Amino acid sequence: MNITDMGDRILAGDRRALARAITLVESGRADHREQATELLEYLRPCGRQGLRIGLSGTPGVGKSTFIESFGMMLTALGLRVAVLAVDPSSARSGGSILGDKTRMERLSRDPMAFIRPSPSQSHLGGVARRTREAVALCEASGFDIILIETVGVGQSETVVAEMSDLFILLMAPAGGDELQGVKRGIMEIADIILVNKADGDLKPVATRTQADYAGALRLLRKRPQDPEGFPKAMCVSALEEKGLQTAWDEMQTLSGWRREQGFFDQRRADQARYWFEEEVRQSLLAQLTAPGALRDKMQALGAEVAQGQATPSSAAQEMLKTLGLVDG
């Protein structure tokens, strides 16, 4: 594989090259990881930046419908939009349906849009392990907006905030009350809460729910990266395409303020450090499962724990001694 040629095609906006590159960075093969690292290093000097928007919400809240309507509105404004959708993987078979592109039929045909579903595999936090690298590839390819749709697993889904500039939380009507505001986790990191399905019979319920969440947000401690009035809750209807322009205006206001105040660049720097540390952690863990003496030692100690011959703590300590991470 010619990395230089692939990199040049990505910089030129070649969608096929971008799709191949994302497949490359998602591969777990050692030779593919080397090529992916080389490709990302080749693209790094281009310095292109898009607005990264993370989108989360419980299953059934209408994430795909919202992304399609929102994406169509953005492309109509002349913006190039990339959608990275993470699909849950089966705990039994390991397979994923990857049906997000089917749900976004109109957007998938839009020449200004690019949709890429990826399996979550065993990675927790609502995103795939290599989603961050896929985001970097989309930025290098010249996309203005990168929408990162998470699996939708609830309160623990916070990792997407470590790869996005704005974190949008979609909620359903009658989905909570002011007590949600004291829950730490996903509510705490949301920049804007959008109560979807504010149409038809659900419109009055959505309005009340929006008021509940607005009250809940006031219970949270103010963050330094937020201007006055943020985070905020709003009503939208992806089905009727209402409130989308207002939501986009608010996203631009928040993003613009953070750029002016220096929070935007600082946040990206903090995220880069986070993913460096995460890569080190994951690589160390991978050493324990790769064929060899370390895996054999792990299995032997695991068998002792299972048979009651050792406690998990003492076995873990023994493993750390083997790795040379604690004194013997």
GROMACS .gro file of C-alpha atoms in nm:
model
  328
    1MET     CA    1   0.000   0.000   0.000
    2ASN     CA    2   0.145   0.339  -0.108
    3ILE     CA    3   0.089   0.559   0.197
    4THR     CA    4   0.202   0.879   0.024
    5ASP     CA    5  -0.040   0.824  -0.265
    6MET     CA    6  -0.326   0.745  -0.026
    7GLY     CA    7  -0.246   1.053   0.182
    8ASP     CA    8  -0.242   1.279  -0.124
    9ARG     CA    9  -0.577   1.140  -0.240
   10ILE     CA   10  -0.728   1.200   0.104
   11LEU     CA   11  -0.601   1.560   0.102
   12ALA     CA   12  -0.763   1.599  -0.241
   13GLY     CA   13  -1.098   1.488  -0.098
   14ASP     CA   14  -1.110   1.139  -0.252
   15ARG     CA   15  -1.393   0.962  -0.067
   16ARG     CA   16  -1.282   0.612  -0.171
   17ALA     CA   17  -0.933   0.675  -0.035
   18LEU     CA   18  -1.087   0.808   0.288
   19ALA     CA   19  -1.300   0.495   0.328
   20ARG     CA   20  -0.996   0.271   0.270
   21ALA     CA   21  -0.793   0.472   0.520
   22ILE     CA   22  -1.059   0.435   0.790
   23THR     CA   23  -1.061   0.059   0.727
   24LEU     CA   24  -0.682   0.065   0.766
   25VAL     CA   25  -0.682   0.251   1.099
   26GLU     CA   26  -0.956   0.022   1.236
   27SER     CA   27  -0.753  -0.290   1.160
   28GLY     CA   28  -0.580  -0.463   1.449
   29ARG     CA   29  -0.306  -0.625   1.239
   30ALA     CA   30   0.044  -0.516   1.339
   31ASP     CA   31   0.148  -0.428   0.982
   32HIS     CA   32  -0.173  -0.229   0.932
   33ARG     CA   33  -0.114  -0.039   1.257
   34GLU     CA   34   0.231   0.061   1.132
   35GLN     CA   35   0.086   0.181   0.801
   36ALA     CA   36  -0.197   0.366   0.980
   37THR     CA   37   0.054   0.545   1.204
   38GLU     CA   38   0.263   0.640   0.901
   39LEU     CA   39  -0.047   0.773   0.721
   40LEU     CA   40  -0.161   0.982   1.017
   41GLU     CA   41   0.189   1.128   1.053
   42TYR     CA   42   0.191   1.213   0.682
   43LEU     CA   43  -0.144   1.396   0.711
   44ARG     CA   44  -0.069   1.575   1.040
   45PRO     CA   45   0.114   1.879   0.892
   46CYS     CA   46  -0.191   1.975   0.679
   47GLY     CA   47  -0.340   2.141   0.987
   48ARG     CA   48  -0.701   2.118   0.871
   49GLN     CA   49  -0.966   2.144   1.140
   50GLY     CA   50  -1.335   2.068   1.128
   51LEU     CA   51  -1.591   2.118   1.402
   52ARG     CA   52  -1.624   1.788   1.588
   53ILE     CA   53  -1.972   1.735   1.731
   54GLY     CA   54  -2.038   1.434   1.954
   55LEU     CA   55  -2.398   1.312   1.966
   56SER     CA   56  -2.532   1.078   2.230
   57GLY     CA   57  -2.867   0.961   2.358
   58THR     CA   58  -3.049   0.648   2.460
   59PRO     CA   59  -3.156   0.400   2.189
   60GLY     CA   60  -3.481   0.508   2.025
   61VAL     CA   61  -3.438   0.879   2.094
   62GLY     CA   62  -3.404   0.947   1.721
   63LYS     CA   63  -3.028   1.001   1.679
   64SER     CA   64  -3.017   0.877   1.319
   65THR     CA   65  -3.324   1.079   1.218
   66PHE     CA   66  -3.179   1.389   1.380
   67ILE     CA   67  -2.840   1.341   1.214
   68GLU     CA   68  -2.999   1.303   0.872
   69SER     CA   69  -3.217   1.615   0.907
   70PHE     CA   70  -2.936   1.815   1.069
   71GLY     CA   71  -2.682   1.693   0.814
   72MET     CA   72  -2.908   1.782   0.521
   73MET     CA   73  -2.951   2.132   0.664
   74LEU     CA   74  -2.573   2.174   0.698
   75THR     CA   75  -2.498   2.054   0.344
   76ALA     CA   76  -2.763   2.296   0.215
   77LEU     CA   77  -2.555   2.571   0.378
   78GLY     CA   78  -2.256   2.457   0.171
   79LEU     CA   79  -2.081   2.263   0.447
   80ARG     CA   80  -1.919   1.923   0.395
   81VAL     CA   81  -2.042   1.680   0.661
   82ALA     CA   82  -1.888   1.350   0.774
   83VAL     CA   83  -2.088   1.114   0.997
   84LEU     CA   84  -1.902   0.853   1.202
   85ALA     CA   85  -2.166   0.624   1.347
   86VAL     CA   86  -2.068   0.364   1.606
   87ASP     CA   87  -2.284   0.052   1.608
   88PRO     CA   88  -2.303  -0.185   1.906
   89SER     CA   89  -2.130  -0.520   1.863
   90SER     CA   90  -2.281  -0.847   1.978
   91ALA     CA   91  -2.133  -0.980   2.302
   92ARG     CA   92  -2.187  -1.334   2.166
   93SER     CA   93  -2.085  -1.323   1.801
   94GLY     CA   94  -1.890  -0.997   1.793
   95GLY     CA   95  -2.085  -0.888   1.484
   96SER     CA   96  -2.260  -0.557   1.415
   97ILE     CA   97  -2.555  -0.469   1.193
   98LEU     CA   98  -2.399  -0.138   1.076
   99GLY     CA   99  -2.740  -0.016   0.964
  100ASP     CA  100  -2.696   0.357   1.024
  101LYS     CA  101  -2.632   0.428   0.657
  102THR     CA  102  -2.960   0.258   0.569
  103ARG     CA  103  -3.145   0.480   0.818
  104MET     CA  104  -2.994   0.795   0.663
  105GLU     CA  105  -3.103   0.728   0.307
  106ARG     CA  106  -3.127   1.092   0.194
  107LEU     CA  107  -2.802   1.200   0.355
  108SER     CA  108  -2.613   0.898   0.218
  109ARG     CA  109  -2.696   1.016  -0.136
  110ASP     CA  110  -2.582   1.373  -0.070
  111PRO     CA  111  -2.247   1.440  -0.246
  112MET     CA  112  -2.153   1.681   0.034
  113ALA     CA  113  -2.188   1.408   0.299
  114PHE     CA  114  -1.988   1.100   0.397
  115ILE     CA  115  -2.128   0.834   0.631
  116ARG     CA  116  -1.916   0.563   0.787
  117PRO     CA  117  -2.060   0.311   1.038
  118SER     CA  118  -1.810   0.125   1.256
  119PRO     CA  119  -1.850  -0.156   1.512
  120SER     CA  120  -1.790  -0.070   1.876
  121GLN     CA  121  -1.627  -0.414   1.927
  122SER     CA  122  -1.534  -0.448   2.294
  123HIS     CA  123  -1.456  -0.081   2.350
  124LEU     CA  124  -1.661   0.087   2.623
  125GLY     CA  125  -1.781   0.447   2.633
  126GLY     CA  126  -2.003   0.448   2.325
  127VAL     CA  127  -1.732   0.488   2.060
  128ALA     CA  128  -1.494   0.256   1.877
  129ARG     CA  129  -1.127   0.257   1.978
  130ARG     CA  130  -1.013   0.411   1.650
  131THR     CA  131  -1.295   0.666   1.606
  132ARG     CA  132  -1.055   0.947   1.703
  133GLU     CA  133  -0.821   0.852   1.418
  134ALA     CA  134  -1.115   0.834   1.176
  135VAL     CA  135  -1.206   1.189   1.283
  136ALA     CA  136  -0.850   1.305   1.200
  137LEU     CA  137  -0.877   1.145   0.855
  138CYS     CA  138  -1.209   1.321   0.786
  139GLU     CA  139  -1.060   1.655   0.888
  140ALA     CA  140  -0.761   1.599   0.658
  141SER     CA  141  -1.006   1.523   0.376
  142GLY     CA  142  -1.158   1.868   0.415
  143PHE     CA  143  -1.486   1.800   0.595
  144ASP     CA  144  -1.618   2.105   0.780
  145ILE     CA  145  -1.836   1.919   1.030
  146ILE     CA  146  -1.769   1.575   1.179
  147LEU     CA  147  -2.071   1.424   1.357
  148ILE     CA  148  -1.979   1.139   1.592
  149GLU     CA  149  -2.286   0.930   1.675
  150THR     CA  150  -2.233   0.706   1.975
  151VAL     CA  151  -2.379   0.365   2.051
  152GLY     CA  152  -2.629   0.507   2.299
  153VAL     CA  153  -2.563   0.336   2.631
  154GLY     CA  154  -2.676   0.597   2.882
  155GLN     CA  155  -2.506   0.765   3.175
  156SER     CA  156  -2.161   0.607   3.123
  157GLU     CA  157  -2.121   0.726   2.765
  158THR     CA  158  -1.864   0.998   2.818
  159VAL     CA  159  -1.559   0.898   2.611
  160VAL     CA  160  -1.696   1.079   2.304
  161ALA     CA  161  -1.640   1.408   2.490
  162GLU     CA  162  -1.266   1.334   2.469
  163MET     CA  163  -1.273   1.356   2.090
  164SER     CA  164  -1.532   1.627   2.021
  165ASP     CA  165  -1.546   2.006   2.044
  166LEU     CA  166  -1.916   2.010   2.131
  167PHE     CA  167  -2.111   1.737   2.306
  168ILE     CA  168  -2.481   1.724   2.224
  169LEU     CA  169  -2.717   1.506   2.426
  170LEU     CA  170  -3.046   1.402   2.266
  171MET     CA  171  -3.331   1.326   2.503
  172ALA     CA  172  -3.684   1.199   2.449
  173PRO     CA  173  -3.995   1.375   2.582
  174ALA     CA  174  -4.082   1.273   2.939
  175GLY     CA  175  -3.731   1.135   2.971
  176GLY     CA  176  -3.638   1.285   3.305
  177ASP     CA  177  -3.689   1.549   3.570
  178GLU     CA  178  -3.480   1.790   3.772
  179LEU     CA  179  -3.322   1.503   3.963
  180GLN     CA  180  -3.132   1.421   3.644
  181GLY     CA  181  -2.929   1.734   3.713
  182VAL     CA  182  -2.756   1.588   4.015
  183LYS     CA  183  -2.648   1.274   3.829
  184ARG     CA  184  -2.282   1.283   3.738
  185GLY     CA  185  -2.167   1.148   3.407
  186ILE     CA  186  -2.332   1.222   3.079
  187MET     CA  187  -2.544   1.515   3.198
  188GLU     CA  188  -2.235   1.678   3.344
  189ILE     CA  189  -2.045   1.691   3.016
  190ALA     CA  190  -2.331   1.792   2.784
  191ASP     CA  191  -2.294   2.133   2.618
  192ILE     CA  192  -2.647   2.139   2.474
  193ILE     CA  193  -2.941   1.911   2.551
  194LEU     CA  194  -3.186   1.870   2.263
  195VAL     CA  195  -3.528   1.729   2.346
  196ASN     CA  196  -3.620   1.554   2.022
  197LYS     CA  197  -3.964   1.454   1.888
  198ALA     CA  198  -4.117   1.792   1.979
  199ASP     CA  199  -4.399   1.741   1.730
  200GLY     CA  200  -4.759   1.618   1.719
  201ASP     CA  201  -4.905   1.497   2.047
  202LEU     CA  202  -4.560   1.495   2.208
  203LYS     CA  203  -4.496   1.867   2.160
  204PRO     CA  204  -4.643   1.982   2.497
  205VAL     CA  205  -4.462   1.697   2.675
  206ALA     CA  206  -4.137   1.791   2.502
  207THR     CA  207  -4.177   2.154   2.613
  208ARG     CA  208  -4.225   2.046   2.976
  209THR     CA  209  -3.928   1.808   2.952
  210GLN     CA  210  -3.712   2.089   2.812
  211ALA     CA  211  -3.808   2.307   3.108
  212ASP     CA  212  -3.720   2.022   3.347
  213TYR     CA  213  -3.376   1.981   3.194
  214ALA     CA  214  -3.318   2.357   3.189
  215GLY     CA  215  -3.384   2.354   3.563
  216ALA     CA  216  -3.159   2.050   3.606
  217LEU     CA  217  -2.870   2.222   3.428
  218ARG     CA  218  -2.890   2.512   3.672
  219LEU     CA  219  -2.811   2.267   3.953
  220LEU     CA  220  -2.477   2.179   3.797
  221ARG     CA  221  -2.160   2.367   3.890
  222LYS     CA  222  -2.068   2.625   3.626
  223ARG     CA  223  -1.779   2.522   3.404
  224PRO     CA  224  -1.509   2.772   3.301
  225GLN     CA  225  -1.540   2.675   2.932
  226ASP     CA  226  -1.905   2.789   2.913
  227PRO     CA  227  -2.030   3.143   2.840
  228GLU     CA  228  -2.336   3.280   3.016
  229GLY     CA  229  -2.646   3.072   2.940
  230PHE     CA  230  -2.464   2.745   2.865
  231PRO     CA  231  -2.514   2.457   2.887
  232LYS     CA  232  -2.875   2.488   2.775
  233ALA     CA  233  -3.174   2.273   2.684
  234MET     CA  234  -3.376   2.317   2.364
  235CYS     CA  235  -3.661   2.150   2.177
  236VAL     CA  236  -3.619   2.017   1.823
  237SER     CA  237  -3.819   1.804   1.582
  238ALA     CA  238  -3.599   1.601   1.348
  239LEU     CA  239  -3.910   1.465   1.178
  240GLU     CA  240  -4.054   1.809   1.096
  241GLU     CA  241  -3.706   1.967   1.076
  242LYS     CA  242  -3.797   2.237   1.327
  243GLY     CA  243  -3.552   2.398   1.566
  244LEU     CA  244  -3.249   2.267   1.377
  245GLN     CA  245  -3.130   2.608   1.256
  246THR     CA  246  -3.166   2.751   1.606
  247ALA     CA  247  -2.968   2.459   1.749
  248TRP     CA  248  -2.696   2.513   1.488
  249ASP     CA  249  -2.681   2.886   1.572
  250GLU     CA  250  -2.631   2.801   1.939
  251MET     CA  251  -2.357   2.551   1.853
  252GLN     CA  252  -2.176   2.817   1.648
  253THR     CA  253  -2.214   3.071   1.929
  254LEU     CA  254  -2.063   2.831   2.184
  255SER     CA  255  -1.783   2.718   1.953
  256GLY     CA  256  -1.697   3.076   1.854
  257TRP     CA  257  -1.682   3.192   2.216
  258ARG     CA  258  -1.453   2.905   2.312
  259ARG     CA  259  -1.219   2.985   2.023
  260GLU     CA  260  -1.200   3.351   2.125
  261GLN     CA  261  -1.133   3.265   2.489
  262GLY     CA  262  -0.869   3.000   2.411
  263PHE     CA  263  -1.070   2.707   2.547
  264PHE     CA  264  -1.105   2.545   2.203
  265ASP     CA  265  -0.732   2.494   2.142
  266GLN     CA  266  -0.666   2.405   2.507
  267ARG     CA  267  -0.936   2.138   2.497
  268ARG     CA  268  -0.786   1.983   2.184
  269ALA     CA  269  -0.443   1.979   2.347
  270ASP     CA  270  -0.587   1.806   2.656
  271GLN     CA  271  -0.765   1.554   2.433
  272ALA     CA  272  -0.440   1.474   2.247
  273ARG     CA  273  -0.269   1.403   2.581
  274TYR     CA  274  -0.564   1.187   2.692
  275TRP     CA  275  -0.544   0.971   2.378
  276PHE     CA  276  -0.166   0.937   2.406
  277GLU     CA  277  -0.210   0.799   2.758
  278GLU     CA  278  -0.501   0.580   2.646
  279GLU     CA  279  -0.292   0.436   2.361
  280VAL     CA  280  -0.014   0.347   2.606
  281ARG     CA  281  -0.267   0.178   2.840
  282GLN     CA  282  -0.429  -0.020   2.560
  283SER     CA  283  -0.092  -0.128   2.417
  284LEU     CA  284   0.023  -0.251   2.758
  285LEU     CA  285  -0.299  -0.449   2.801
  286ALA     CA  286  -0.258  -0.597   2.455
  287GLN     CA  287   0.078  -0.740   2.560
  288LEU     CA  288  -0.099  -0.952   2.821
  289THR     CA  289  -0.324  -1.119   2.564
  290ALA     CA  290  -0.069  -1.168   2.286
  291PRO     CA  291   0.073  -1.522   2.251
  292GLY     CA  292   0.381  -1.568   2.463
  293ALA     CA  293   0.514  -1.598   2.816
  294LEU     CA  294   0.308  -1.309   2.954
  295ARG     CA  295  -0.021  -1.459   2.839
  296ASP     CA  296   0.079  -1.798   2.975
  297LYS     CA  297   0.159  -1.638   3.310
  298MET     CA  298  -0.177  -1.455   3.311
  299GLN     CA  299  -0.363  -1.779   3.238
  300ALA     CA  300  -0.173  -1.968   3.507
  301LEU     CA  301  -0.244  -1.705   3.770
  302GLY     CA  302  -0.605  -1.685   3.655
  303ALA     CA  303  -0.642  -2.059   3.705
  304GLU     CA  304  -0.502  -2.031   4.058
  305VAL     CA  305  -0.754  -1.757   4.141
  306ALA     CA  306  -1.041  -1.960   3.994
  307GLN     CA  307  -0.943  -2.262   4.205
  308GLY     CA  308  -0.919  -2.054   4.523
  309GLN     CA  309  -0.541  -2.102   4.554
  310ALA     CA  310  -0.477  -1.727   4.542
  311THR     CA  311  -0.675  -1.406   4.586
  312PRO     CA  312  -0.722  -1.172   4.287
  313SER     CA  313  -0.513  -0.906   4.465
  314SER     CA  314  -0.216  -1.134   4.535
  315ALA     CA  315  -0.226  -1.280   4.184
  316ALA     CA  316  -0.235  -0.930   4.035
  317GLN     CA  317   0.063  -0.832   4.250
  318GLU     CA  318   0.251  -1.138   4.125
  319MET     CA  319   0.175  -1.041   3.765
  320LEU     CA  320   0.300  -0.687   3.822
  321LYS     CA  321   0.624  -0.832   3.965
  322THR     CA  322   0.663  -1.040   3.648
  323LEU     CA  323   0.622  -0.724   3.443
  324GLY     CA  324   0.881  -0.549   3.659
  325LEU     CA  325   0.634  -0.279   3.759
  326VAL     CA  326   0.669  -0.346   4.132
  327ASP     CA  327   0.965  -0.464   4.340
  328GLY     CA  328   0.993  -0.839   4.376
   0.00000   0.00000   0.00000
